[in-house]
Structures are given as C-alpha cells and as structure tokens.
mmCIF file of C-alpha atoms in Angstrom:
data_model
loop_
_atom_site.group_PDB
_atom_site.id
_atom_site.type_symbol
_atom_site.label_atom_id
_atom_site.label_comp_id
_atom_site.label_asym_id
_atom_site.label_seq_id
_atom_site.Cartn_x
_atom_site.Cartn_y
_atom_site.Cartn_z
ATOM 1 C CA UNK A 279 -88.130 -8.779 -2.618
ATOM 2 C CA UNK A 280 -84.718 -10.406 -2.892
ATOM 3 C CA UNK A 281 -83.552 -12.747 -5.631
ATOM 4 C CA UNK A 282 -80.583 -14.986 -4.956
ATOM 5 C CA UNK A 283 -78.344 -16.716 -7.489
ATOM 6 C CA UNK A 284 -75.671 -19.171 -6.396
ATOM 7 C CA UNK A 285 -72.566 -20.049 -8.384
ATOM 8 C CA UNK A 286 -69.241 -21.768 -7.934
ATOM 9 C CA UNK A 287 -70.308 -25.353 -7.491
ATOM 10 C CA UNK A 288 -68.669 -28.221 -9.311
ATOM 11 C CA UNK A 289 -66.785 -31.478 -9.055
ATOM 12 C CA UNK A 290 -63.716 -31.618 -6.819
ATOM 13 C CA UNK A 291 -61.581 -34.353 -5.316
ATOM 14 C CA UNK A 292 -61.578 -35.008 -1.600
ATOM 15 C CA UNK A 293 -59.272 -32.584 0.148
ATOM 16 C CA UNK A 294 -59.867 -29.897 -2.428
ATOM 17 C CA UNK A 295 -61.520 -26.498 -2.162
ATOM 18 C CA UNK A 296 -64.381 -24.591 -3.698
ATOM 19 C CA UNK A 297 -65.727 -21.106 -3.208
ATOM 20 C CA UNK A 298 -69.439 -20.593 -3.569
ATOM 21 C CA UNK A 299 -70.922 -17.183 -4.261
ATOM 22 C CA UNK A 300 -74.470 -15.937 -3.872
ATOM 23 C CA UNK A 301 -75.410 -12.734 -5.627
ATOM 24 C CA UNK A 302 -78.476 -10.916 -4.356
ATOM 25 C CA UNK A 303 -80.596 -8.540 -6.357
ATOM 26 C CA UNK A 304 -83.089 -6.192 -4.850
ATOM 27 C CA UNK A 305 -82.856 -3.541 -2.241
ATOM 28 C CA UNK A 306 -81.425 -3.504 1.229
ATOM 29 C CA UNK A 307 -79.214 -6.585 0.977
ATOM 30 C CA UNK A 308 -77.234 -5.256 3.912
ATOM 31 C CA UNK A 309 -80.298 -5.602 6.128
ATOM 32 C CA UNK A 310 -80.587 -9.335 5.612
ATOM 33 C CA UNK A 311 -78.925 -12.059 7.565
ATOM 34 C CA UNK A 312 -77.628 -14.682 5.155
ATOM 35 C CA UNK A 313 -77.271 -18.421 5.410
ATOM 36 C CA UNK A 314 -75.976 -21.398 3.482
ATOM 37 C CA UNK A 315 -77.790 -24.715 3.582
ATOM 38 C CA UNK A 316 -77.311 -27.982 1.753
ATOM 39 C CA UNK A 317 -79.378 -30.956 0.777
ATOM 40 C CA UNK A 318 -78.039 -34.343 -0.215
ATOM 41 C CA UNK A 319 -80.178 -36.887 -2.085
ATOM 42 C CA UNK A 320 -82.705 -38.518 0.226
ATOM 43 C CA UNK A 321 -81.842 -36.224 3.126
ATOM 44 C CA UNK A 322 -83.365 -33.201 4.775
ATOM 45 C CA UNK A 323 -82.054 -29.744 4.038
ATOM 46 C CA UNK A 324 -79.454 -28.923 6.665
ATOM 47 C CA UNK A 325 -77.816 -25.806 7.998
ATOM 48 C CA UNK A 326 -74.226 -25.112 6.976
ATOM 49 C CA UNK A 327 -73.369 -21.551 7.997
ATOM 50 C CA UNK A 328 -74.913 -18.159 8.669
ATOM 51 C CA UNK A 329 -73.716 -14.583 8.891
ATOM 52 C CA UNK A 330 -75.467 -11.581 10.355
ATOM 53 C CA UNK A 331 -76.186 -8.470 8.311
ATOM 54 C CA UNK A 332 -73.396 -6.609 10.129
ATOM 55 C CA UNK A 333 -70.860 -9.460 9.528
ATOM 56 C CA UNK A 334 -70.109 -9.434 13.250
ATOM 57 C CA UNK A 335 -71.694 -12.807 13.908
ATOM 58 C CA UNK A 336 -71.162 -16.120 12.193
ATOM 59 C CA UNK A 337 -72.340 -19.608 12.998
ATOM 60 C CA UNK A 338 -71.398 -23.001 11.587
ATOM 61 C CA UNK A 339 -72.656 -26.533 11.669
ATOM 62 C CA UNK A 340 -70.325 -28.792 13.636
ATOM 63 C CA UNK A 341 -69.703 -30.861 10.533
ATOM 64 C CA UNK A 342 -68.079 -27.963 8.671
ATOM 65 C CA UNK A 343 -66.526 -25.969 11.510
ATOM 66 C CA UNK A 344 -62.868 -25.291 10.849
ATOM 67 C CA UNK A 345 -63.185 -26.168 7.156
ATOM 68 C CA UNK A 346 -65.786 -23.727 5.805
ATOM 69 C CA UNK A 347 -65.862 -19.941 6.109
ATOM 70 C CA UNK A 348 -68.838 -17.707 5.413
ATOM 71 C CA UNK A 349 -68.319 -14.067 4.513
ATOM 72 C CA UNK A 350 -70.152 -11.269 2.776
ATOM 73 C CA UNK A 351 -69.453 -8.117 0.830
ATOM 74 C CA UNK A 352 -72.412 -5.803 1.248
ATOM 75 C CA UNK A 353 -71.050 -3.414 -1.371
ATOM 76 C CA UNK A 354 -71.255 -6.235 -3.915
ATOM 77 C CA UNK A 355 -74.503 -7.752 -2.615
ATOM 78 C CA UNK A 356 -72.709 -11.060 -2.337
ATOM 79 C CA UNK A 357 -72.239 -13.727 0.283
ATOM 80 C CA UNK A 358 -69.529 -16.361 -0.018
ATOM 81 C CA UNK A 359 -68.838 -19.822 1.312
ATOM 82 C CA UNK A 360 -65.199 -20.865 1.187
ATOM 83 C CA UNK A 361 -65.025 -24.636 1.490
ATOM 84 C CA UNK A 362 -61.689 -26.287 2.227
ATOM 85 C CA UNK A 363 -60.678 -29.870 2.989
ATOM 86 C CA UNK A 364 -63.788 -31.110 1.260
ATOM 87 C CA UNK A 365 -65.064 -34.593 1.999
ATOM 88 C CA UNK A 366 -67.336 -36.898 -0.003
ATOM 89 C CA UNK A 367 -70.030 -36.353 2.630
ATOM 90 C CA UNK A 368 -70.087 -32.662 1.684
ATOM 91 C CA UNK A 369 -71.672 -33.646 -1.623
ATOM 92 C CA UNK A 370 -75.023 -31.877 -1.900
ATOM 93 C CA UNK A 371 -76.917 -29.059 -3.531
ATOM 94 C CA UNK A 372 -75.953 -25.882 -1.713
ATOM 95 C CA UNK A 373 -78.477 -23.087 -1.245
ATOM 96 C CA UNK A 374 -78.119 -19.560 0.011
ATOM 97 C CA UNK A 375 -80.971 -17.896 1.833
ATOM 98 C CA UNK A 376 -81.882 -14.479 3.204
ATOM 99 C CA UNK A 377 -83.617 -13.724 6.494
ATOM 100 C CA UNK A 378 -84.913 -10.277 7.359
ATOM 101 C CA UNK A 379 -85.750 -10.991 11.006
ATOM 102 C CA UNK A 380 -83.240 -13.184 12.765
ATOM 103 C CA UNK A 381 -79.751 -14.589 12.498
ATOM 104 C CA UNK A 382 -80.639 -18.255 12.663
ATOM 105 C CA UNK A 383 -79.820 -21.786 11.594
ATOM 106 C CA UNK A 384 -83.469 -22.741 11.102
ATOM 107 C CA UNK A 385 -84.451 -23.038 7.420
ATOM 108 C CA UNK A 386 -88.093 -22.151 8.054
ATOM 109 C CA UNK A 387 -87.041 -18.723 9.319
ATOM 110 C CA UNK A 388 -85.574 -17.679 5.992
ATOM 111 C CA UNK A 389 -87.607 -15.562 3.596
ATOM 112 C CA UNK A 390 -85.821 -16.019 0.287
ATOM 113 C CA UNK A 391 -83.930 -18.881 -1.321
ATOM 114 C CA UNK A 392 -81.740 -19.361 -4.342
ATOM 115 C CA UNK A 393 -82.027 -22.233 -6.812
ATOM 116 C CA UNK A 394 -78.961 -24.003 -5.532
ATOM 117 C CA UNK A 395 -75.603 -25.092 -6.914
ATOM 118 C CA UNK A 396 -74.355 -28.667 -7.015
ATOM 119 C CA UNK A 397 -71.185 -29.607 -5.164
ATOM 120 C CA UNK A 398 -69.796 -33.073 -5.762
ATOM 121 C CA UNK A 399 -66.752 -34.351 -3.892
ATOM 122 C CA UNK A 400 -65.146 -37.512 -5.233
ATOM 123 C CA UNK A 401 -63.157 -39.862 -3.054
#
C-alpha cells in the first residue's frame, strides 16, 4: 500500500514557476514508477510526465516538454515536478500516481493516486 500526498500548488502569473512535490508513505517506493497527471474543469485527466523507478527513463506530454521536469529522490520517498514558463492553460488540479508494473502514460495503469494540488496560472 502506498499513500501519496501532493504539495506545492498555488497561484502564479503566466511565465512563472512552481515546484510540486509528492511524498509517498509505505514500503518500497523505489520499486514504483511515478507519474504526474492533471485535470482541468470539464476535461479528462491527462498525462503530464512520468519517471521510472530507476530514474533512468522519463516521458513528457508534448504540451509540457521543455518546460516541465520530473525527478525523484528515492531516499526521501518523493517525486517532484518542476514547472517553468507556466501558461494559463496549465491551470488544473495536479495528481501524482504510482505504478508497480509499468512505466506508462496511461492513467488506468496506475495503482495509487494522491488527492491532488491546485495550480492556477493567471494571464
């Protein structure tokens, strides 16, 4: 069992930066692939970024490539999402998720989810 708690969301102006954190409790965090997803009002949950358990592999949605960076610190049971050059269209609730089987961008593949943190980007 893994419990995930996101933090770091908030209100920022367009062009600004935020760093999201996701702290995992439970055992064997370093065996889970981790992902970030987001959901804007009235829209489906969408993939943002993912990182493999080993940190060797990362993947990004085209919409955030070059602006967002996913990383993890297995010693701290934490995964991060550094978000730069934020745009109003990045406004959403951001969720982290853990997957024990595959490094994937598909939400249905993930086993555990956090409660989410709100990111609002003003124009």
